[in-house]
Every structure is written in structure tokens, then in C-alpha cells.
Amino acid sequence: MTDFQRIILVHYHEIGLKGHNRASFEMRLLKNLEALLAPFPVVTIHRIAGRLLVFLREGTDWETAKLVSDAIGGIPGVARVSCGFKCARELDVMAEAALVALAEAGTFATFKVAARRNHTDFATGSMDMNQIIGAALCEAYPNKQVRMKNPDVTVGVEVVQNASYVYARSLPGIGGLPVGSSGKVVCLLSSGIDSPVATWKLARRGAVCVGVHFSGRPQTSDESEYLVDDIARVLERTGCIARVYTVPFGDYQREISLAVPPELRVIMYRRLMFKVAETIAHHERAGALVTGESLGQVASQTLDNIRCTDAAVELPVFRPLIGTDKLEIIAEAERLGSFEISSQDAPDCCTLFMPRAPETHAKLPVVLKAESSLPIERWVDEIVDAAEVRDYACPAYRGKKRA
């Protein structure tokens, strides 16, 4: 049996709709793949017609190839990942490669061949290739059925100028746009379930995400900070977070709790958080803030209270989960891989100095009057100056890294 070089075809959908800008999106995805696949035996990555082609090192085994393809599938911008081989433009060689690829595709009952000739200098047309290679597979798998619509496995065969690519195992990616193609945002990131999912959703839309974690320290332990780092490590695997600012917030919550009516505490906390996040966003040259809020989920997330917190800043505030219920958010957290981390109990600023009956329909003039007695500008400067910064592997991040 011939030894074929293993390849992985990276398909995208949304990038293909970008017209004259498509090349820049393709290059951004290629650069992200190059950086994030550095631990794997990747030789090079090429752009081909409508896809990216990952070449694996000679001698790479099937289990390693699967690990690489699974890693690629979680990277934003990837719609589908196909494992296969590069081989000569000879029908018997392509049939042999198809046999090997199909054998590695897993359990199946039905299949079909989908051949495509990208260069007319190859004499055999697509229909004839389908029949010739399909016949070889039917001979090798007499108990399997050919099905043209919705087969279990599709064996792809593509003939290009100097080679052929044959693949069978094909899995969906997470789609979206490559990180770095849609600017930069600052995400309010807690150790809970919601905000990591909101961050991930913005990364899938191509944004470089910078997190800000408001720790209850020194009024609480720093346990939430370790959980946020664990969450960031999950996001880091696919380049979905660049940096996290951790700010000790507990003392400022205590000052607010002593100075304002109890029912307004939560709104005051949120307004100060937003102002701190906006200042960090200006430092990072980010264009928006992101939160994990879902409409009506807790007292601070009513329409009136959202309006009062948004009024604290000038930057737009994105809420990708605003119309999502808790079960849907949990399902997304499980898909992301952050749910188990977020399910651990850890004291943080969200439960610190909470009133018994928080306001659910705050009025902005009342909020502004209560806030007028607080040294907000000085607090914002102090909090930002005290921020502790940790950087993560995000190939698209363009910013001054801190030690």
C-alpha cells in the first residue's frame, strides 16, 4: 500500500461571501491556524480555491491527524474539517487513497463519491471519476450501500493542477469569522456560566476579546480569579481571548454600600464596573463592551436597570445572550468546555454586599443623584492602576504585551 501524505482540508462558508475582502479574511484565518497549530506536526498551510489546506508531517499517524482536525474544528471561521491524503493524479492511486480514507472514516452503512476536476488538463471528467472510484469502493465494501442523498460518508476527490486530494472523515466546525477580523472588544468576565459564553460568541464573530474580571478581593477570597484563569485557558485553545485584567473591587463595593440607598447598590456597582471597563477599552483601543446579561434573568438585567447602567458609558455595550434562556446558555457553556469550571462555587463581587430587595425599575435621575456624592473618577483611576494583567495566546492580538 502506498504511503500518502496526510492533509486536512479546512472549509469555510461565511468568509466565502466577503467578495473583494475575502483574501484578508482568508489570511487572518490562515495566520490563526498557523499559530494555534504550532504544537502539532504541521508542515505548512496553503490557500487553495475556496479553502485552506493543512499539510501534516510525513509519518503522522491517524490518531494524531484526528487530534489536529478536532483542534481546527474549534477555531472560529472554520465551517468544516476534512481529513484525507494528497496523492498523484492517477485513477488507481486515487482509488487506493479513497480506500484508506474511507477505512478511517468510522462506522458507516452508506456512502457516495463526490469528485471534482479543477483543471481540464486532467482527461477524466468528474462523472467518470465518481464511477471509477465508486466501483473500487463497492468492490472493497460489498455490504455497504451507495446513496446519493444524505449518505453516512462522502468520499471527496479533488484534482488540482499538480496533485489530487482525497478525503472521507468530515466534521463540522463552529463557523463564524476568524478572530481578528472584526476589531477588539472588552468583555466583563466573571467565573460564572454566562460571561464566558458571551465572550466566546463575540470571538466567533471575529472580535479580539480582552477580559476584565472584577474580583471581590480583599472583601472575599481570590478563588474566582483562579477560576477565571481556568476559563481563559479554555478560550485560549482556539485563540478566543487575548488578555484578562483582574481588578480588586471589594473595597469599592463596600464604600458604595455605605453611601447609597441599599436598593441602588447593584446598579451603582454595575455603573462603576462599566466605567472601569470603558477606561480599559480606551487603553486597548477597543470599540465596545460585552456582558453576559440575559433580559430579566436577575434584578440588574431589567430594561430599566440596563438603561441606567448603559448610561454610565459612551461605548456601545453588546449583550449576545440578551434573548437566551439559562438552559440554552448552559448548553453553550458545555459546548465551549467552561461549564464545569463555572459550576464551582467561588465568592466574587457579584454576591458581595447585596441588598435584600434590589431595585428592578431604576430611574436614571435618581441614580445620578445618588452617584453624585461618590468620587467616581478617582475610583476609576485607582481601580485601573491596580489592575493585574495576564496575557493569553491570541494570534490576532495587537497590543503592548505586559510582563
CSV table of C-alpha atoms in Angstrom, one decimal:
chain,number,residue,atom,x,y,z
A,1,MET,CA,0.0,0.0,0.0
A,2,THR,CA,1.3,3.5,-0.9
A,3,ASP,CA,2.1,5.9,1.8
A,4,PHE,CA,0.2,9.1,1.2
A,5,GLN,CA,0.9,12.5,2.8
A,6,ARG,CA,-1.8,13.3,5.2
A,7,ILE,CA,-3.7,16.6,4.7
A,8,ILE,CA,-6.6,18.4,6.3
A,9,LEU,CA,-8.9,20.5,4.2
A,10,VAL,CA,-10.4,23.5,6.1
A,11,HIS,CA,-13.7,24.6,4.6
A,12,TYR,CA,-15.3,28.0,5.4
A,13,HIS,CA,-18.7,29.4,4.4
A,14,GLU,CA,-19.2,32.9,5.7
A,15,ILE,CA,-15.7,34.1,4.6
A,16,GLY,CA,-16.6,33.0,1.1
A,17,LEU,CA,-19.3,35.6,0.9
A,18,LYS,CA,-17.0,38.5,1.6
A,19,GLY,CA,-16.3,39.5,-2.1
A,20,HIS,CA,-13.3,41.7,-2.5
A,21,ASN,CA,-12.4,41.4,1.1
A,22,ARG,CA,-12.3,37.6,1.1
A,23,ALA,CA,-8.5,37.4,0.8
A,24,SER,CA,-7.9,39.4,4.0
A,25,PHE,CA,-10.3,37.1,5.9
A,26,GLU,CA,-8.6,34.0,4.5
A,27,MET,CA,-5.2,35.3,5.5
A,28,ARG,CA,-6.4,36.1,9.0
A,29,LEU,CA,-7.8,32.5,9.4
A,30,LEU,CA,-4.5,31.1,7.9
A,31,LYS,CA,-2.4,33.1,10.4
A,32,ASN,CA,-4.6,32.0,13.3
A,33,LEU,CA,-4.3,28.3,12.2
A,34,GLU,CA,-0.5,28.6,11.9
A,35,ALA,CA,-0.1,29.9,15.4
A,36,LEU,CA,-2.7,27.7,17.1
A,37,LEU,CA,-1.5,24.5,15.4
A,38,ALA,CA,2.2,25.1,16.4
A,39,PRO,CA,2.1,22.2,18.9
A,40,PHE,CA,1.1,19.7,16.2
A,41,PRO,CA,3.1,18.1,13.3
A,42,VAL,CA,2.0,20.7,10.7
A,43,VAL,CA,4.4,21.3,7.8
A,44,THR,CA,2.7,24.2,6.1
A,45,ILE,CA,-0.8,25.7,5.3
A,46,HIS,CA,-1.7,26.8,1.8
A,47,ARG,CA,-4.7,28.7,0.4
A,48,ILE,CA,-6.4,26.8,-2.4
A,49,ALA,CA,-9.7,27.5,-4.2
A,50,GLY,CA,-12.2,28.4,-1.5
A,51,ARG,CA,-10.4,26.5,1.3
A,52,LEU,CA,-7.2,26.2,3.3
A,53,LEU,CA,-5.0,23.1,3.0
A,54,VAL,CA,-3.1,21.9,6.1
A,55,PHE,CA,-0.2,19.5,5.3
A,56,LEU,CA,0.9,17.2,8.1
A,57,ARG,CA,4.4,15.9,8.6
A,58,GLU,CA,5.3,12.7,6.9
A,59,GLY,CA,4.6,9.6,9.1
A,60,THR,CA,1.9,11.3,11.1
A,61,ASP,CA,-0.5,8.6,12.4
A,62,TRP,CA,-4.3,8.6,12.2
A,63,GLU,CA,-4.8,9.4,15.9
A,64,THR,CA,-2.7,12.5,15.7
A,65,ALA,CA,-4.4,13.6,12.5
A,66,LYS,CA,-7.8,13.3,14.3
A,67,LEU,CA,-6.4,15.5,17.2
A,68,VAL,CA,-5.3,18.1,14.7
A,69,SER,CA,-8.7,18.1,12.9
A,70,ASP,CA,-10.6,18.3,16.1
A,71,ALA,CA,-8.4,21.3,17.2
A,72,ILE,CA,-9.1,23.0,13.9
A,73,GLY,CA,-12.8,22.5,14.2
A,74,GLY,CA,-13.0,24.6,17.3
A,75,ILE,CA,-11.3,27.6,15.7
A,76,PRO,CA,-13.6,30.5,14.7
A,77,GLY,CA,-14.0,30.8,11.0
A,78,VAL,CA,-13.9,27.1,10.2
A,79,ALA,CA,-17.1,25.6,8.9
A,80,ARG,CA,-16.0,22.1,8.2
A,81,VAL,CA,-12.8,20.0,8.6
A,82,SER,CA,-12.0,17.0,6.3
A,83,CYS,CA,-9.1,14.5,6.9
A,84,GLY,CA,-7.5,12.9,3.9
A,85,PHE,CA,-4.5,12.5,1.7
A,86,LYS,CA,-2.5,14.1,-1.1
A,87,CYS,CA,-1.7,11.7,-3.9
A,88,ALA,CA,-0.8,11.5,-7.6
A,89,ARG,CA,-3.3,12.3,-10.4
A,90,GLU,CA,-3.7,8.7,-11.3
A,91,LEU,CA,-7.1,7.0,-11.1
A,92,ASP,CA,-5.8,3.8,-9.5
A,93,VAL,CA,-3.8,5.8,-6.9
A,94,MET,CA,-6.8,8.0,-6.1
A,95,ALA,CA,-8.9,4.9,-5.7
A,96,GLU,CA,-6.3,3.4,-3.3
A,97,ALA,CA,-6.2,6.7,-1.3
A,98,ALA,CA,-10.0,6.7,-1.2
A,99,LEU,CA,-10.0,3.2,0.3
A,100,VAL,CA,-7.6,4.3,3.0
A,101,ALA,CA,-9.6,7.4,3.7
A,102,LEU,CA,-12.9,5.5,3.9
A,103,ALA,CA,-11.4,3.0,6.3
A,104,GLU,CA,-10.6,5.8,8.7
A,105,ALA,CA,-14.0,7.5,8.4
A,106,GLY,CA,-15.6,5.4,11.2
A,107,THR,CA,-18.7,3.3,11.2
A,108,PHE,CA,-20.9,3.8,8.1
A,109,ALA,CA,-23.6,1.9,6.2
A,110,THR,CA,-24.0,4.2,3.1
A,111,PHE,CA,-21.5,6.3,1.1
A,112,LYS,CA,-21.0,8.2,-2.1
A,113,VAL,CA,-18.1,9.6,-4.1
A,114,ALA,CA,-18.0,13.3,-4.9
A,115,ALA,CA,-15.2,14.0,-7.4
A,116,ARG,CA,-14.3,17.4,-8.8
A,117,ARG,CA,-11.8,18.3,-11.6
A,118,ASN,CA,-10.4,21.8,-11.1
A,119,HIS,CA,-8.1,21.6,-14.1
A,120,THR,CA,-9.2,20.5,-17.5
A,121,ASP,CA,-5.7,19.1,-18.3
A,122,PHE,CA,-6.8,16.0,-16.4
A,123,ALA,CA,-8.5,13.9,-19.1
A,124,THR,CA,-11.1,12.1,-16.9
A,125,GLY,CA,-14.2,14.1,-16.0
A,126,SER,CA,-16.0,14.3,-12.6
A,127,MET,CA,-18.8,11.9,-13.5
A,128,ASP,CA,-16.3,9.2,-14.8
A,129,MET,CA,-14.2,9.6,-11.7
A,130,ASN,CA,-17.2,9.1,-9.5
A,131,GLN,CA,-18.0,5.8,-11.3
A,132,ILE,CA,-14.4,4.5,-11.4
A,133,ILE,CA,-13.5,5.3,-7.8
A,134,GLY,CA,-17.0,4.4,-6.6
A,135,ALA,CA,-16.7,0.9,-8.3
A,136,ALA,CA,-13.4,0.3,-6.4
A,137,LEU,CA,-15.0,1.2,-3.1
A,138,CYS,CA,-18.0,-1.0,-3.8
A,139,GLU,CA,-15.7,-3.9,-4.5
A,140,ALA,CA,-13.9,-3.4,-1.2
A,141,TYR,CA,-17.2,-2.9,0.7
A,142,PRO,CA,-19.7,-5.2,-0.9
A,143,ASN,CA,-22.0,-5.0,2.1
A,144,LYS,CA,-22.2,-1.2,2.0
A,145,GLN,CA,-24.8,0.8,0.0
A,146,VAL,CA,-24.2,3.7,-2.3
A,147,ARG,CA,-26.6,6.5,-1.5
A,148,MET,CA,-26.5,9.8,-3.4
A,149,LYS,CA,-28.7,11.8,-0.9
A,150,ASN,CA,-27.6,12.1,2.7
A,151,PRO,CA,-25.1,9.2,2.9
A,152,ASP,CA,-23.2,8.4,6.1
A,153,VAL,CA,-19.9,9.3,4.5
A,154,THR,CA,-19.0,11.3,1.4
A,155,VAL,CA,-15.6,10.5,-0.2
A,156,GLY,CA,-14.3,13.7,-1.7
A,157,VAL,CA,-11.9,13.6,-4.6
A,158,GLU,CA,-10.4,16.8,-5.9
A,159,VAL,CA,-8.0,17.0,-8.9
A,160,VAL,CA,-5.9,20.2,-9.0
A,161,GLN,CA,-3.0,21.2,-11.2
A,162,ASN,CA,-0.3,19.0,-9.8
A,163,ALA,CA,-2.0,16.6,-7.4
A,164,SER,CA,-5.2,15.1,-6.1
A,165,TYR,CA,-6.7,15.4,-2.6
A,166,VAL,CA,-8.9,12.6,-1.3
A,167,TYR,CA,-10.8,12.7,2.0
A,168,ALA,CA,-13.6,11.0,3.8
A,169,ARG,CA,-13.8,11.9,7.5
A,170,SER,CA,-15.5,15.3,7.6
A,171,LEU,CA,-16.8,17.1,10.7
A,172,PRO,CA,-18.5,20.5,11.2
A,173,GLY,CA,-16.6,23.4,12.7
A,174,ILE,CA,-18.0,26.2,14.8
A,175,GLY,CA,-18.3,28.6,11.9
A,176,GLY,CA,-18.3,32.3,12.2
A,177,LEU,CA,-15.4,34.6,11.3
A,178,PRO,CA,-11.7,34.4,12.2
A,179,VAL,CA,-10.7,36.1,15.4
A,180,GLY,CA,-9.1,39.5,14.5
A,181,SER,CA,-11.3,40.2,11.5
A,182,SER,CA,-13.9,42.3,13.4
A,183,GLY,CA,-11.9,44.6,15.7
A,184,LYS,CA,-11.4,44.4,19.5
A,185,VAL,CA,-13.9,44.3,22.4
A,186,VAL,CA,-13.6,44.4,26.2
A,187,CYS,CA,-15.6,41.7,28.0
A,188,LEU,CA,-16.8,41.8,31.6
A,189,LEU,CA,-15.7,38.3,32.5
A,190,SER,CA,-16.8,36.6,35.7
A,191,SER,CA,-16.3,33.0,36.9
A,192,GLY,CA,-20.0,32.3,36.2
A,193,ILE,CA,-21.7,30.5,33.4
A,194,ASP,CA,-22.9,33.4,31.2
A,195,SER,CA,-20.0,35.8,30.6
A,196,PRO,CA,-17.5,33.2,29.2
A,197,VAL,CA,-20.2,32.2,26.6
A,198,ALA,CA,-20.8,35.8,25.7
A,199,THR,CA,-17.1,36.3,25.2
A,200,TRP,CA,-16.9,33.1,23.0
A,201,LYS,CA,-19.8,34.3,20.9
A,202,LEU,CA,-18.0,37.6,20.2
A,203,ALA,CA,-14.8,35.8,19.3
A,204,ARG,CA,-16.8,33.7,16.9
A,205,ARG,CA,-17.9,36.9,15.2
A,206,GLY,CA,-14.2,37.8,14.6
A,207,ALA,CA,-13.6,40.1,17.6
A,208,VAL,CA,-10.4,40.0,19.6
A,209,CYS,CA,-11.6,39.7,23.2
A,210,VAL,CA,-9.9,41.3,26.2
A,211,GLY,CA,-11.5,40.3,29.6
A,212,VAL,CA,-11.9,42.4,32.7
A,213,HIS,CA,-12.6,40.4,35.9
A,214,PHE,CA,-13.9,42.2,39.0
A,215,SER,CA,-12.7,40.3,42.0
A,216,GLY,CA,-14.3,40.7,45.4
A,217,ARG,CA,-10.8,40.8,46.9
A,218,PRO,CA,-10.0,41.9,49.6
A,219,GLN,CA,-13.5,41.6,51.0
A,220,THR,CA,-13.6,38.0,49.6
A,221,SER,CA,-11.0,35.4,48.7
A,222,ASP,CA,-9.3,35.4,45.3
A,223,GLU,CA,-10.7,32.0,44.3
A,224,SER,CA,-12.8,33.4,41.5
A,225,GLU,CA,-9.6,34.7,39.9
A,226,TYR,CA,-8.2,31.2,39.6
A,227,LEU,CA,-11.5,30.0,38.0
A,228,VAL,CA,-11.4,32.9,35.5
A,229,ASP,CA,-7.9,31.9,34.6
A,230,ASP,CA,-9.1,28.3,34.0
A,231,ILE,CA,-11.9,29.7,31.8
A,232,ALA,CA,-9.4,31.8,29.9
A,233,ARG,CA,-7.2,28.8,29.3
A,234,VAL,CA,-10.2,27.1,27.7
A,235,LEU,CA,-10.9,30.1,25.5
A,236,GLU,CA,-7.1,30.3,24.7
A,237,ARG,CA,-7.1,26.9,23.0
A,238,THR,CA,-8.8,28.4,20.0
A,239,GLY,CA,-7.4,31.9,20.2
A,240,CYS,CA,-10.6,33.4,21.7
A,241,ILE,CA,-9.1,35.6,24.4
A,242,ALA,CA,-6.0,37.8,24.4
A,243,ARG,CA,-5.7,39.3,27.8
A,244,VAL,CA,-7.5,39.5,31.2
A,245,TYR,CA,-7.4,42.4,33.6
A,246,THR,CA,-8.2,41.5,37.2
A,247,VAL,CA,-9.2,44.3,39.4
A,248,PRO,CA,-9.7,44.1,43.2
A,249,PHE,CA,-13.2,45.6,43.6
A,250,GLY,CA,-14.4,44.6,47.0
A,251,ASP,CA,-13.4,47.7,48.9
A,252,TYR,CA,-15.2,50.0,46.4
A,253,GLN,CA,-18.3,47.9,46.7
A,254,ARG,CA,-18.1,48.4,50.5
A,255,GLU,CA,-17.8,52.1,50.1
A,256,ILE,CA,-20.8,52.2,47.8
A,257,SER,CA,-22.9,50.0,50.1
A,258,LEU,CA,-22.2,52.5,52.9
A,259,ALA,CA,-23.0,55.6,50.8
A,260,VAL,CA,-26.1,54.9,48.7
A,261,PRO,CA,-29.6,53.5,49.3
A,262,PRO,CA,-29.5,49.7,49.6
A,263,GLU,CA,-31.8,49.2,46.7
A,264,LEU,CA,-29.5,51.1,44.3
A,265,ARG,CA,-26.3,49.2,45.3
A,266,VAL,CA,-26.3,46.7,42.4
A,267,ILE,CA,-26.8,49.5,39.8
A,268,MET,CA,-24.0,51.5,41.3
A,269,TYR,CA,-21.7,48.5,41.3
A,270,ARG,CA,-22.5,47.9,37.6
A,271,ARG,CA,-22.1,51.5,36.6
A,272,LEU,CA,-18.6,51.7,38.2
A,273,MET,CA,-17.7,48.4,36.5
A,274,PHE,CA,-18.8,49.8,33.2
A,275,LYS,CA,-16.7,52.9,33.7
A,276,VAL,CA,-13.6,50.9,34.6
A,277,ALA,CA,-14.1,48.6,31.6
A,278,GLU,CA,-14.6,51.6,29.3
A,279,THR,CA,-11.3,53.1,30.5
A,280,ILE,CA,-9.5,49.9,29.9
A,281,ALA,CA,-11.2,49.7,26.5
A,282,HIS,CA,-9.7,53.1,25.6
A,283,HIS,CA,-6.3,51.9,26.7
A,284,GLU,CA,-6.8,48.8,24.5
A,285,ARG,CA,-8.3,50.7,21.6
A,286,ALA,CA,-11.4,48.5,21.8
A,287,GLY,CA,-14.6,49.6,20.2
A,288,ALA,CA,-17.3,48.1,22.5
A,289,LEU,CA,-18.0,46.4,25.9
A,290,VAL,CA,-19.5,42.9,26.2
A,291,THR,CA,-21.5,41.5,29.0
A,292,GLY,CA,-23.2,38.1,29.7
A,293,GLU,CA,-26.5,39.6,30.6
A,294,SER,CA,-29.8,38.0,29.7
A,295,LEU,CA,-33.0,40.0,29.9
A,296,GLY,CA,-34.9,39.6,33.1
A,297,GLN,CA,-32.6,36.9,34.5
A,298,VAL,CA,-31.6,38.8,37.6
A,299,ALA,CA,-32.6,42.2,39.1
A,300,SER,CA,-29.8,44.2,37.3
A,301,GLN,CA,-31.0,42.8,34.0
A,302,THR,CA,-34.4,44.5,33.6
A,303,LEU,CA,-34.9,47.0,30.8
A,304,ASP,CA,-34.9,50.0,33.2
A,305,ASN,CA,-31.7,48.9,35.0
A,306,ILE,CA,-29.9,48.1,31.8
A,307,ARG,CA,-30.7,51.6,30.6
A,308,CYS,CA,-29.3,53.1,33.8
A,309,THR,CA,-26.0,51.1,33.6
A,310,ASP,CA,-25.6,51.8,29.8
A,311,ALA,CA,-25.9,55.5,30.5
A,312,ALA,CA,-22.6,55.3,32.5
A,313,VAL,CA,-20.5,54.9,29.4
A,314,GLU,CA,-20.3,56.1,25.8
A,315,LEU,CA,-19.1,52.9,24.2
A,316,PRO,CA,-21.7,50.5,22.8
A,317,VAL,CA,-22.5,47.6,25.1
A,318,PHE,CA,-23.0,44.2,23.4
A,319,ARG,CA,-25.2,41.6,25.1
A,320,PRO,CA,-25.0,38.5,22.8
A,321,LEU,CA,-27.1,36.5,25.3
A,322,ILE,CA,-29.8,39.0,25.9
A,323,GLY,CA,-32.6,36.8,24.4
A,324,THR,CA,-31.2,33.5,25.6
A,325,ASP,CA,-32.6,31.5,28.5
A,326,LYS,CA,-30.4,29.8,31.1
A,327,LEU,CA,-30.7,26.3,29.7
A,328,GLU,CA,-29.6,27.5,26.3
A,329,ILE,CA,-26.6,29.3,27.9
A,330,ILE,CA,-25.7,26.1,29.9
A,331,ALA,CA,-25.7,24.1,26.6
A,332,GLU,CA,-23.4,26.6,25.0
A,333,ALA,CA,-21.1,26.6,28.1
A,334,GLU,CA,-20.9,22.8,27.8
A,335,ARG,CA,-20.1,23.0,24.1
A,336,LEU,CA,-17.4,25.6,24.9
A,337,GLY,CA,-16.0,23.5,27.7
A,338,SER,CA,-16.3,26.1,30.5
A,339,PHE,CA,-19.4,24.8,32.3
A,340,GLU,CA,-17.7,22.5,34.8
A,341,ILE,CA,-15.3,25.3,35.8
A,342,SER,CA,-18.1,27.9,36.1
A,343,SER,CA,-20.2,25.4,38.2
A,344,GLN,CA,-17.7,25.6,41.0
A,345,ASP,CA,-18.6,27.8,44.0
A,346,ALA,CA,-16.4,30.8,44.5
A,347,PRO,CA,-17.1,34.0,46.3
A,348,ASP,CA,-16.9,37.0,44.0
A,349,CYS,CA,-18.1,40.6,43.7
A,350,CYS,CA,-21.5,39.6,42.3
A,351,THR,CA,-22.8,38.5,45.7
A,352,LEU,CA,-20.9,41.0,47.8
A,353,PHE,CA,-22.9,43.5,49.9
A,354,MET,CA,-26.1,42.5,48.1
A,355,PRO,CA,-29.3,44.2,49.3
A,356,ARG,CA,-32.4,42.2,50.3
A,357,ALA,CA,-34.6,44.0,47.8
A,358,PRO,CA,-32.6,45.4,44.9
A,359,GLU,CA,-34.3,48.0,42.6
A,360,THR,CA,-35.7,46.4,39.5
A,361,HIS,CA,-37.1,49.6,37.8
A,362,ALA,CA,-34.4,52.3,38.5
A,363,LYS,CA,-34.9,55.8,37.2
A,364,LEU,CA,-31.8,57.5,35.8
A,365,PRO,CA,-32.2,60.8,37.6
A,366,VAL,CA,-32.5,59.1,40.9
A,367,VAL,CA,-29.4,57.0,40.2
A,368,LEU,CA,-27.4,60.0,39.1
A,369,LYS,CA,-28.3,61.9,42.2
A,370,ALA,CA,-27.2,59.1,44.4
A,371,GLU,CA,-24.0,58.7,42.5
A,372,SER,CA,-23.1,62.4,42.6
A,373,SER,CA,-21.7,62.1,46.1
A,374,LEU,CA,-19.3,59.4,45.1
A,375,PRO,CA,-15.7,60.1,43.9
A,376,ILE,CA,-16.2,58.0,40.8
A,377,GLU,CA,-13.5,59.5,38.6
A,378,ARG,CA,-10.9,58.9,41.3
A,379,TRP,CA,-12.1,55.4,41.9
A,380,VAL,CA,-11.9,54.6,38.2
A,381,ASP,CA,-8.3,55.8,38.1
A,382,GLU,CA,-7.4,53.8,41.2
A,383,ILE,CA,-9.0,50.6,40.0
A,384,VAL,CA,-7.4,50.7,36.6
A,385,ASP,CA,-4.0,51.5,38.1
A,386,ALA,CA,-4.4,48.5,40.4
A,387,ALA,CA,-5.4,46.1,37.6
A,388,GLU,CA,-3.3,42.9,37.3
A,389,VAL,CA,-2.8,41.8,33.7
A,390,ARG,CA,-2.4,38.3,32.3
A,391,ASP,CA,-1.9,37.6,28.6
A,392,TYR,CA,-3.0,34.6,26.7
A,393,ALA,CA,-2.2,33.1,23.3
A,394,CYS,CA,-4.3,35.0,20.7
A,395,PRO,CA,-2.6,35.2,17.3
A,396,ALA,CA,-4.7,38.2,16.2
A,397,TYR,CA,-4.0,40.4,19.3
A,398,ARG,CA,-2.2,43.6,18.6
A,399,GLY,CA,-1.3,45.4,21.8
A,400,LYS,CA,1.6,46.0,24.1
A,401,LYS,CA,2.1,42.8,26.0
A,402,ARG,CA,2.9,43.2,29.7
A,403,ALA,CA,5.4,41.1,31.6
